[in-house]
Amino acid sequence: MGSQFWWFYDIIAAAAILVMVFLSGRRGIFKSLLHFAGYFLAVIIAFSLSSSIADGLYKGGVRNSNMKKIEKSVNSTDFIIEVKNHIEEEYNFSGEIDYEKMQEIYTENNTFGYSFDKQIYQYISSIYVNKIGNENIFYEKLHNGYAKIISDIISEHLLVYAGETAFRTLSDKPQQMNELIPLLLEPEDRSGAAEYITDKYTAKPYKSLIRLISFLAIMVLVVAVTVFLTNTTFRTPGFQSLGSHIGGGLVGILLGAVVVVFIAACVRLNVICGENKMLFFNNEAIEKTYLFRHIYDFIASNL
């Protein structure tokens, strides 16, 4: 993931503002104010409508589609084998962990919310005496494995960004696995696990994706209507005072800021769809910018 081109974002933002200052200066203050009113209205309408559009589209079809894909991944994943492999890889063990014993630990008490951590630690410690080390570090590694397993289940058929979101959530709240593990180990029907994963970890990323697309579409539509009406209804006078041009240029700064908001939303969409690993569209590069990251963080927090 490259971040060496972080400066690209600040240059684009500065160029957008300068172009709008130049164009608005030529139009004069009156027409520039009309344009700004339309641009500002576009942002307000887009923010207001995109949320309800995203909720409606997600509940109307995206959720069920995601759930079916996750259920397919859940059914093809042996959770106990994945945990066993993760522990062996973390500690460089030779494969002495017994699958049946792990299964017994995870299924002997499958109460919703029950923690298996202590029993897993005691079992692994009994096999590899004096090789496990600190108990809390073991739990941290075990929870990291849980988060990776769920992330991989999601990423197999859905956005990698959704899997990354799940990984971060479970890293911060590993106790949620105590609710999910019994569902993952249901012998016949694991639709409950698919529903849990869908609602807990994929709803927010997919709603964000749909909302970003809706936000951009609405902005383009409202701005296009504004520009068309302004240009056809109000003609720029043949002569304008210097003050009108200067005022228009100042309004152009505000117009440029709105354009940067639009650009930031486009970049955010590409980060989500591009798995945050593309040469330009990645969070590491954006965080190094001076100006652009503030607008981007606003978009990421509110859409």
PDB file of C-alpha atoms in Angstrom, residues 80 97-111 114-124 126-127 146 181 185:
ATOM      1  CA  ILE A  80     -12.496 -25.212  15.220  1.00  0.00           C
ATOM      2  CA  ILE A  97      -3.670 -29.855  19.339  1.00  0.00           C
ATOM      3  CA  ASP A  98      -6.495 -32.378  19.286  1.00  0.00           C
ATOM      4  CA  TYR A  99      -9.515 -31.407  17.192  1.00  0.00           C
ATOM      5  CA  GLU A 100     -11.945 -33.509  19.234  1.00  0.00           C
ATOM      6  CA  LYS A 101     -10.773 -31.959  22.498  1.00  0.00           C
ATOM      7  CA  MET A 102     -11.194 -28.454  21.072  1.00  0.00           C
ATOM      8  CA  GLN A 103     -14.651 -29.420  19.851  1.00  0.00           C
ATOM      9  CA  GLU A 104     -15.528 -30.754  23.283  1.00  0.00           C
ATOM     10  CA  ILE A 105     -14.488 -27.483  24.949  1.00  0.00           C
ATOM     11  CA  TYR A 106     -16.483 -25.359  22.525  1.00  0.00           C
ATOM     12  CA  THR A 107     -19.615 -27.506  22.617  1.00  0.00           C
ATOM     13  CA  GLU A 108     -19.855 -28.699  26.225  1.00  0.00           C
ATOM     14  CA  ASN A 109     -21.093 -25.270  27.261  1.00  0.00           C
ATOM     15  CA  ASN A 110     -22.627 -23.501  24.295  1.00  0.00           C
ATOM     16  CA  THR A 111     -24.604 -21.002  26.370  1.00  0.00           C
ATOM     17  CA  TYR A 114     -20.250 -17.972  27.653  1.00  0.00           C
ATOM     18  CA  SER A 115     -16.477 -17.367  27.477  1.00  0.00           C
ATOM     19  CA  PHE A 116     -14.301 -20.305  26.394  1.00  0.00           C
ATOM     20  CA  ASP A 117     -10.996 -18.465  26.811  1.00  0.00           C
ATOM     21  CA  LYS A 118      -9.954 -19.966  30.143  1.00  0.00           C
ATOM     22  CA  GLN A 119     -10.657 -23.551  29.083  1.00  0.00           C
ATOM     23  CA  ILE A 120      -8.802 -23.130  25.785  1.00  0.00           C
ATOM     24  CA  TYR A 121      -5.819 -21.645  27.605  1.00  0.00           C
ATOM     25  CA  GLN A 122      -5.728 -24.454  30.163  1.00  0.00           C
ATOM     26  CA  TYR A 123      -5.938 -27.123  27.470  1.00  0.00           C
ATOM     27  CA  ILE A 124      -3.209 -25.620  25.271  1.00  0.00           C
ATOM     28  CA  SER A 126      -1.401 -28.725  29.322  1.00  0.00           C
ATOM     29  CA  ILE A 127      -0.037 -29.813  25.928  1.00  0.00           C
ATOM     30  CA  TYR A 146     -11.198 -15.004  16.062  1.00  0.00           C
ATOM     31  CA  ILE A 181     -19.242 -19.049  18.601  1.00  0.00           C
ATOM     32  CA  LEU A 185     -20.984 -24.432  15.790  1.00  0.00           C
TER      33      LEU A 185
END
